[in-house]
Coordinates of C-alpha atoms and ligand atoms in Angstrom, one line a residue:
X1 CA 0.0 0.0 -0.1
X2 CA 1.2 3.5 -0.8
X3 CA 1.3 5.8 2.1
X4 CA 0.2 9.4 1.8
X5 CA 3.2 11.0 3.5
X6 CA 6.5 10.0 4.8
X7 CA 8.6 12.2 7.1
X8 CA 12.3 11.1 7.8
X9 CA 14.8 12.6 10.2
X10 CA 15.1 13.1 13.9
X11 CA 11.8 12.2 15.4
X12 CA 10.4 12.7 19.0
X13 CA 8.8 9.4 19.6
X14 CA 8.3 7.4 22.8
X15 CA 10.0 10.3 24.9
X16 CA 13.2 10.5 23.0
X17 CA 14.6 11.8 19.7
X18 CA 15.5 8.9 17.4
X19 CA 16.4 8.8 13.6
X20 CA 13.2 7.4 12.2
X21 CA 10.6 7.4 9.4
X22 CA 7.1 8.3 10.2
X23 CA 4.6 6.9 7.9
X24 CA 1.2 8.7 7.5
X25 CA -2.0 7.3 5.9
X26 CA -5.4 8.9 5.9
X27 CA -4.6 11.4 8.6
X28 CA -3.0 9.0 11.1
X29 CA 0.5 7.8 11.8
X30 CA 0.4 4.1 10.8
X31 CA 4.1 3.3 11.6
X32 CA 7.2 4.8 12.9
X33 CA 10.1 2.8 11.3
X34 CA 13.8 2.7 11.8
X35 CA 15.9 5.3 9.7
X36 CA 16.5 3.9 6.2
X37 CA 13.3 2.0 5.9
X38 CA 12.0 2.3 2.4
X39 CA 8.3 3.2 2.2
X40 CA 6.3 3.9 -0.9
X41 CA 4.4 7.3 -0.5
X42 CA 2.9 10.0 -2.4
X43 CA 5.0 12.7 -0.7
X44 CA 8.5 12.1 1.0
X45 CA 9.9 14.8 3.3
X46 CA 13.4 14.7 4.6
X47 CA 14.2 16.8 7.4
X48 CA 17.0 19.2 7.5
X49 CA 20.1 18.5 9.8
X50 CA 19.0 21.4 12.0
X51 CA 15.3 20.2 12.2
X52 CA 13.4 17.8 14.4
X53 CA 9.9 16.4 14.2
X54 CA 7.6 17.0 17.1
X55 CA 4.0 16.1 17.8
X56 CA 1.8 19.1 17.5
X57 CA 1.2 21.1 20.7
X58 CA -2.1 20.7 22.6
X59 CA -3.2 24.1 24.3
X60 CA -5.9 23.6 26.6
X61 CA -6.2 27.1 27.7
X62 CA -7.2 29.5 25.0
X63 CA -9.8 32.2 25.2
X64 CA -11.1 32.8 21.6
X65 CA -14.0 35.1 22.6
X66 CA -16.1 34.6 19.5
X67 CA -19.0 35.2 19.2
X68 CA -19.8 38.4 21.3
X69 CA -16.3 39.8 21.7
X70 CA -14.8 38.8 18.5
X71 CA -12.8 42.1 18.2
X72 CA -10.9 40.7 21.1
X73 CA -10.1 37.5 19.3
X74 CA -11.9 35.2 16.9
X75 CA -11.6 31.7 15.7
X76 CA -9.7 32.4 12.4
X77 CA -7.1 34.7 13.9
X78 CA -6.5 32.6 17.1
X79 CA -6.2 29.3 15.2
X80 CA -3.9 30.9 12.7
X81 CA -1.8 32.0 15.5
X82 CA -2.0 28.5 17.0
X83 CA -0.9 26.9 13.7
X84 CA 2.1 29.3 13.2
X85 CA 3.2 28.4 16.7
X86 CA 3.0 24.7 16.3
X87 CA -0.2 24.2 18.2
X88 CA -2.4 21.7 16.3
X89 CA -5.2 21.5 19.0
X90 CA -6.7 24.0 21.3
X91 CA -9.5 23.7 23.8
X92 CA -11.4 27.0 24.1
X93 CA -12.4 28.5 27.5
X94 CA -16.0 29.0 28.2
X95 CA -15.8 32.7 29.0
X96 CA -15.4 36.2 27.2
X97 CA -17.4 35.0 24.3
X98 CA -21.1 36.1 24.6
X99 CA -22.9 33.9 25.4
X100 CA -20.4 32.2 27.6
X101 CA -20.5 28.3 27.1
X102 CA -22.7 27.5 30.2
X103 CA -25.3 25.3 28.6
X104 CA -26.0 23.1 25.5
X105 CA -27.4 25.9 23.5
X106 CA -24.5 28.2 24.2
X107 CA -22.2 25.3 23.1
X108 CA -24.0 25.0 19.9
X109 CA -23.7 28.7 19.2
X110 CA -19.9 28.5 19.8
X111 CA -19.6 25.4 17.5
X112 CA -21.5 27.5 14.8
X113 CA -19.3 30.4 15.1
X114 CA -16.2 28.3 14.9
X115 CA -17.4 26.1 12.1
X116 CA -15.3 26.5 8.9
X117 CA -12.9 29.0 10.3
X118 CA -10.4 27.0 12.3
X119 CA -6.9 26.2 11.1
X120 CA -6.3 23.6 13.8
X121 CA -8.6 21.2 15.7
X122 CA -10.6 22.9 18.4
X123 CA -12.4 21.5 21.4
X124 CA -14.6 23.4 24.0
X125 CA -14.6 23.7 27.8
X126 CA -18.1 24.2 29.5
X127 CA -18.5 26.7 32.2
X128 CA -19.4 26.0 35.8
X129 CA -21.3 29.1 37.1
X130 CA -23.9 29.1 40.0
X131 CA -26.8 28.9 37.4
X132 CA -25.3 26.0 35.4
X133 CA -24.5 23.6 38.1
X134 CA -27.6 21.5 37.3
X135 CA -26.8 21.4 33.7
X136 CA -23.3 20.0 33.7
X137 CA -24.4 16.4 32.8
X138 CA -26.2 17.8 29.6
X139 CA -23.1 19.8 28.7
X140 CA -21.0 16.6 29.2
X141 CA -23.2 14.5 27.1
X142 CA -22.8 17.3 24.4
X143 CA -19.1 16.8 24.3
X144 CA -17.4 19.5 26.4
X145 CA -14.0 18.4 27.8
X146 CA -14.8 19.4 31.4
X147 CA -15.9 22.4 33.3
X148 CA -14.2 25.6 34.3
X149 CA -15.1 27.7 37.4
X150 CA -13.8 30.8 39.0
X151 CA -13.6 31.5 42.7
X152 CA -13.1 35.2 42.3
X153 CA -14.5 37.9 39.8
X154 CA -13.8 36.5 36.4
X155 CA -13.6 40.0 34.9
X156 CA -16.9 39.6 32.8
X157 CA -20.2 39.9 34.5
X158 CA -21.8 37.0 32.6
X159 CA -19.4 34.5 34.1
X160 CA -19.8 34.7 37.9
X161 CA -17.7 32.8 40.4
X162 CA -18.8 30.0 42.7
X163 CA -18.8 30.5 46.4
X164 CA -17.6 27.7 48.8
X165 CA -21.0 25.8 48.8
X166 CA -21.4 26.0 45.0
X167 CA -17.8 24.9 44.6
X168 CA -18.5 21.8 46.7
X169 CA -21.7 21.2 44.6
X170 CA -19.6 21.4 41.3
X171 CA -16.8 19.1 42.8
X172 CA -19.5 16.6 43.8
X173 CA -21.2 16.9 40.4
X174 CA -18.1 16.4 38.4
X175 CA -17.2 13.3 40.6
X176 CA -20.5 11.8 39.9
X177 CA -20.0 12.5 36.1
X178 CA -16.5 11.3 36.3
X179 CA -15.7 14.6 34.6
X180 CA -13.0 17.2 35.2
X181 CA -13.3 20.5 37.1
X182 CA -10.7 23.1 36.0
X183 CA -10.4 26.0 38.5
X184 CA -9.2 29.5 38.4
X185 CA -8.0 29.3 42.0
X186 CA -7.7 32.7 43.7
X187 CA -9.7 33.2 46.8
X188 CA -12.2 36.1 46.7
X189 CA -11.9 36.8 50.2
X190 CA -8.2 37.1 50.3
X191 CA -8.3 39.3 47.2
X192 CA -10.9 41.6 48.9
X193 CA -8.8 41.9 51.9
X194 CA -5.7 42.7 50.0
X195 CA -4.4 46.4 49.4
X196 CA -6.2 48.0 46.6
X197 CA -4.7 48.1 43.1
X198 CA -4.4 51.6 41.3
X199 CA -2.3 53.5 38.8
X200 CA 0.9 52.4 37.0
X201 CA 2.7 50.7 39.9
X202 CA 3.4 47.0 39.1
X203 CA 4.3 46.4 42.8
X204 CA 0.9 47.7 43.8
X205 CA -0.8 45.5 41.4
X206 CA 1.0 42.5 42.5
X207 CA 0.2 43.1 46.2
X208 CA -3.5 43.4 45.2
X209 CA -3.3 39.7 44.1
X210 CA -1.1 38.1 46.7
X211 CA 0.1 34.5 46.5
X212 CA -1.9 33.7 49.7
X213 CA -5.1 34.1 47.4
X214 CA -3.8 31.1 45.3
X215 CA -2.6 29.3 48.3
X216 CA -5.9 29.5 50.1
X217 CA -8.2 28.6 47.2
X218 CA -6.0 25.6 46.3
X219 CA -6.1 24.4 49.8
X220 CA -9.9 24.4 49.8
X221 CA -10.1 22.8 46.4
X222 CA -7.8 19.9 47.5
X223 CA -9.8 19.4 50.5
X224 CA -12.9 19.0 48.5
X225 CA -11.4 16.9 45.8
X226 CA -10.2 14.6 48.4
X227 CA -13.5 14.3 50.3
X228 CA -15.5 13.7 47.0
X229 CA -12.7 11.7 45.0
X230 CA -13.2 14.3 42.2
X231 CA -10.7 15.0 39.4
X232 CA -9.6 18.8 39.6
X233 CA -7.1 20.8 37.7
X234 CA -5.5 23.9 38.9
X235 CA -5.3 26.4 36.0
X236 CA -2.3 29.0 35.6
X237 CA -0.6 28.3 38.8
X238 CA 1.7 31.3 39.6
X239 CA 2.2 30.8 43.5
X240 CA 5.2 28.6 44.2
X241 CA 4.1 28.7 47.8
X242 CA 1.1 26.3 46.8
X243 CA 3.5 23.7 45.5
X244 CA 4.2 21.7 48.7
X245 CA 0.4 21.2 49.5
X246 CA -0.2 20.2 45.8
X247 CA 2.7 17.7 45.9
X248 CA 1.5 16.3 49.3
X249 CA -2.1 16.0 47.9
X250 CA -0.9 14.1 44.9
X251 CA 1.2 11.9 47.1
X252 CA -1.9 11.1 49.1
X253 CA -3.8 10.1 46.1
X254 CA -5.8 13.2 45.4
X255 CA -6.7 13.4 41.8
X256 CA -5.3 16.9 41.0
X257 CA -3.3 18.1 38.0
X258 CA -1.6 21.5 37.7
X259 CA -0.7 23.8 34.8
X260 CA 1.5 26.9 34.5
X261 CA 2.1 29.3 31.6
X262 CA 5.1 30.7 29.6
X263 CA 4.6 34.1 31.3
X264 CA 5.2 32.7 34.7
X265 CA 8.2 30.7 33.5
X266 CA 9.8 33.4 31.4
X267 CA 9.0 36.8 33.1
X268 CA 9.5 38.1 36.6
X269 CA 7.9 40.9 38.6
X270 CA 11.4 42.6 39.0
X271 CA 11.6 43.1 35.2
X272 CA 8.1 44.6 34.8
X273 CA 8.3 48.3 34.2
X274 CA 5.6 50.4 35.9
X275 CA 2.8 51.3 33.5
X276 CA 3.4 48.3 31.1
X277 CA 0.0 46.8 31.4
X278 CA 0.9 44.2 28.5
X279 CA 2.4 42.3 31.4
X280 CA -0.9 42.3 33.5
X281 CA -2.5 38.8 34.1
X282 CA -4.3 37.3 37.1
X283 CA -2.7 35.7 39.1
X284 CA 0.0 38.0 38.4
X285 CA 3.6 37.4 37.3
X286 CA 5.6 37.1 40.5
X287 CA 9.4 37.4 41.5
X288 CA 12.3 35.6 40.1
X289 CA 12.6 33.2 43.0
X290 CA 9.0 32.2 42.7
X291 CA 9.7 31.6 38.9
X292 CA 12.6 29.3 39.6
X293 CA 10.6 27.3 42.1
X294 CA 8.0 26.7 39.2
X295 CA 10.8 25.4 37.1
X296 CA 11.8 23.0 39.8
X297 CA 8.1 21.9 40.1
X298 CA 8.1 21.1 36.4
X299 CA 11.2 19.1 36.8
X300 CA 9.9 17.2 39.8
X301 CA 6.5 16.7 38.1
X302 CA 4.3 18.6 40.6
X303 CA 3.4 20.7 37.7
X304 CA 2.1 18.6 34.6
X305 CA 1.4 21.2 31.8
X306 CA 2.6 24.4 30.3
X307 CA -0.3 26.1 28.4
X308 CA -0.7 29.7 27.2
X309 CA -3.8 31.1 28.8
X310 CA -3.9 33.1 25.7
X311 CA -6.4 35.9 26.8
X312 CA -6.3 39.1 24.6
X313 CA -8.5 42.0 24.4
X314 CA -8.5 45.1 22.3
X315 CA -5.5 47.3 22.7
X316 CA -7.6 50.1 24.2
X317 CA -8.8 47.8 27.0
X318 CA -5.1 47.3 28.0
X319 CA -5.0 51.1 28.8
X320 CA -1.5 51.3 27.4
X321 CA -1.7 55.0 27.2
X322 CA -2.2 55.5 31.0
X323 CA -0.7 52.3 32.2
X324 CA -3.3 51.9 34.8
X325 CA -3.2 48.4 36.1
X326 CA -6.4 48.7 37.9
X327 CA -8.4 49.4 34.7
X328 CA -6.4 47.3 32.2
X329 CA -7.7 43.9 31.0
X330 CA -5.6 41.2 32.6
X331 CA -4.4 38.5 30.1
X332 CA -1.2 37.9 28.2
X333 CA -1.7 36.5 24.6
X334 CA 1.3 34.0 23.6
X335 CA -0.4 31.2 21.6
X336 CA 2.0 31.7 18.7
X337 CA 5.0 31.9 21.0
X338 CA 4.5 29.5 23.8
X339 CA 6.9 26.8 22.3
X340 CA 9.8 29.2 21.6
X341 CA 9.5 30.9 24.8
X342 CA 9.3 27.8 26.9
X343 CA 12.0 26.2 24.9
X344 CA 14.3 29.0 25.3
X345 CA 14.1 29.2 28.9
X346 CA 14.2 25.4 29.3
X347 CA 17.3 25.3 27.1
X348 CA 19.0 28.0 29.3
X349 CA 18.4 25.8 32.3
X350 CA 19.9 22.7 30.8
X351 CA 16.4 21.0 30.2
X352 CA 15.6 19.0 27.0
X353 CA 13.1 19.6 24.3
X354 CA 11.5 16.3 25.0
X355 CA 10.5 17.5 28.4
X356 CA 9.1 20.8 26.9
X357 CA 7.0 18.7 24.5
X358 CA 5.8 16.5 27.4
X359 CA 4.5 19.6 29.2
X360 CA 3.0 21.2 26.1
X361 CA 1.6 18.4 24.1
X362 CA 1.5 15.1 25.8
X363 CA 0.4 16.2 29.2
X364 CA -2.4 18.6 28.0
X365 CA -3.7 15.9 25.6
X366 CA -4.0 13.5 28.6
X367 CA -5.6 16.1 30.8
X368 CA -8.4 16.7 28.1
X369 CA -8.6 12.9 27.3
X370 CA -7.5 13.6 23.7
X371 CA -6.2 10.1 23.2
X372 CA -5.3 10.7 19.4
X373 CA -3.1 13.8 20.2
X374 CA 0.0 14.5 22.1
X375 CA 2.5 12.0 20.6
X376 CA 4.0 10.6 17.4
X377 CA 3.0 7.0 17.6
X378 CA 0.9 4.5 15.4
X379 CA -2.8 5.2 15.7
X380 CA -2.4 8.9 16.7
X381 CA -3.5 11.8 14.5
X382 CA -0.6 12.9 12.1
X383 CA -0.3 16.4 13.7
X384 CA 3.4 16.9 13.0
X385 CA 5.7 20.0 13.5
X386 CA 9.1 20.5 11.9
X387 CA 10.9 22.6 14.5
X388 CA 14.4 24.0 14.3
X389 CA 15.5 24.1 18.0
X390 CA 18.6 26.2 17.5
X391 CA 17.5 28.6 15.0
X392 CA 16.6 32.1 16.6
X393 CA 14.4 34.9 15.8
X394 CA 13.4 38.3 17.4
X395 CA 9.7 38.6 18.3
X396 CA 8.1 41.2 15.9
X397 CA 4.5 41.9 16.9
X398 CA 3.6 42.6 13.3
X399 CA 4.1 38.9 12.6
X400 CA 1.9 37.7 15.3
X401 CA -1.4 36.4 13.9
X402 CA -3.7 36.9 16.8
X403 CA -6.2 39.8 16.3
X404 CA -4.7 42.4 18.7
X405 CA -1.0 41.8 18.8
X406 CA -0.3 43.4 22.1
X407 CA 2.7 41.4 23.7
X408 CA 5.1 41.7 26.5
X409 CA 7.7 39.8 24.4
X410 CA 8.4 42.4 21.7
X411 CA 11.9 42.3 20.5
X412 CA 12.7 39.3 22.7
X413 CA 15.4 37.1 20.9
X414 CA 14.0 33.4 21.0
X415 CA 15.3 30.1 20.1
X416 CA 13.2 27.6 18.0
X417 CA 11.5 28.2 14.7
X418 CA 8.4 26.4 13.7
X419 CA 8.9 25.7 10.0
X420 CA 6.1 23.2 8.9
X421 CA 3.0 21.8 10.4
X422 CA 0.6 19.0 9.4
X423 CA -2.8 18.7 10.8
X424 CA -4.1 15.0 10.5
X425 CA -1.7 14.5 7.6
X426 CA -2.6 17.8 5.8
X427 CA 0.0 20.6 5.5
X428 CA -1.3 23.7 7.4
X429 CA 2.0 25.6 7.7
X430 CA 4.5 25.7 4.8
X431 CA 8.0 27.1 5.5
X432 CA 6.5 29.3 8.2
X433 CA 3.5 30.6 6.2
X434 CA 0.0 29.4 7.4
X435 CA -1.9 27.9 4.3
X436 CA -5.1 29.7 3.3
X437 CA -7.7 26.8 3.8
X438 CA -8.9 26.2 7.3
X439 CA -9.1 22.4 7.8
X440 CA -9.4 22.2 11.5
X441 CA -12.2 20.0 13.1
X442 CA -14.3 20.8 16.1
X443 CA -13.7 18.0 18.6
X444 CA -16.1 16.5 21.2
X445 CA -14.8 14.6 24.4
X446 CA -15.1 10.9 23.5
X447 CA -16.8 8.7 26.1
X448 CA -14.1 6.8 28.1
Ligands
ZN1 ZN1 -7.7 31.9 31.1

């Protein structure tokens, strides 16, 4: 039988780089053969000496915002940015679009908005808000990958947080459904008691969202997860002070996983100039010592995933002119840059590219139950990325594809260039250029 595509060269498979031949037929990897194996195929690709083949990244934390706030970010622009960055699957967050994805009808609206526009595969999280707690089962049946909740103001009025009793109800409900609850873990009471944020001082902003807010919320969540035997996931961990309790809970058998984001791993509070609201996100970027502790936690596997929390807004909502951290939208948009950012920082710490791909592809795929994503192996989707790890580039905002290319990374020199990408065996990026045709699919959680 003639294969559709064969890619030969240094391939990340089974956790290590090997000289191999990847054979693709009808959108799937059908074999990974030793180097030199002759395979008949319609197309043969030989990687350059400076290139490696990676599984497409899986970014489970992306705010697309369409419909309703499409001027912040839409499916066409977000998925083009994803493809250019080597992300072949993203899972969209249930808030900042209008309506938010908090019931089956809203999910249908989301899917209709995304349909035909996506350059990569897209799945959807559902929202656990006070009014949706009785509808989680219906949303689960409709194919959402799990449920997101907030424990503090989300930033948009149509997606209110859960109080302690509602959180317990949500935890009990996901346990009954054997679903997953993903949590923005900052405690509303601790944030309310913290000094107020105002003006362009970054220090003042950081103090308004103290790490104790995360630590308190995470402790409460771990306690509920243990009592209900529920599967929970801590979103965008910034506070390293919460790591010991997370590690202890895991060791005790609590079903908890943890993610952090490139901005917490590559930036530090000491470097944020006052008034530079492109660095604002919640929880905030903290000090350099905290950042190094997050790296240690990736190495010792207390943190599982690195995902973008791509959360853009229009440039005017960032209030870049006044630099007022109290008024600026909180969110860093890095969908296109996550891989080179994380790789550059990992490399400087002596960590390998295989680990980076584990955090950014294999672990997020496992988190969302995407059994065909996250690895180059027989039976998996042929989502493949040609990456030149030692090549470098300077971040140029005009080359970012997301709708409002505000970025704290402008002019940073990064290692690692994404050159070609295949989505289910179809080329979607060719020598760095995203192809015109959107061929992404809308994914549903498959019953386990
Ligand atoms: Zn988010």
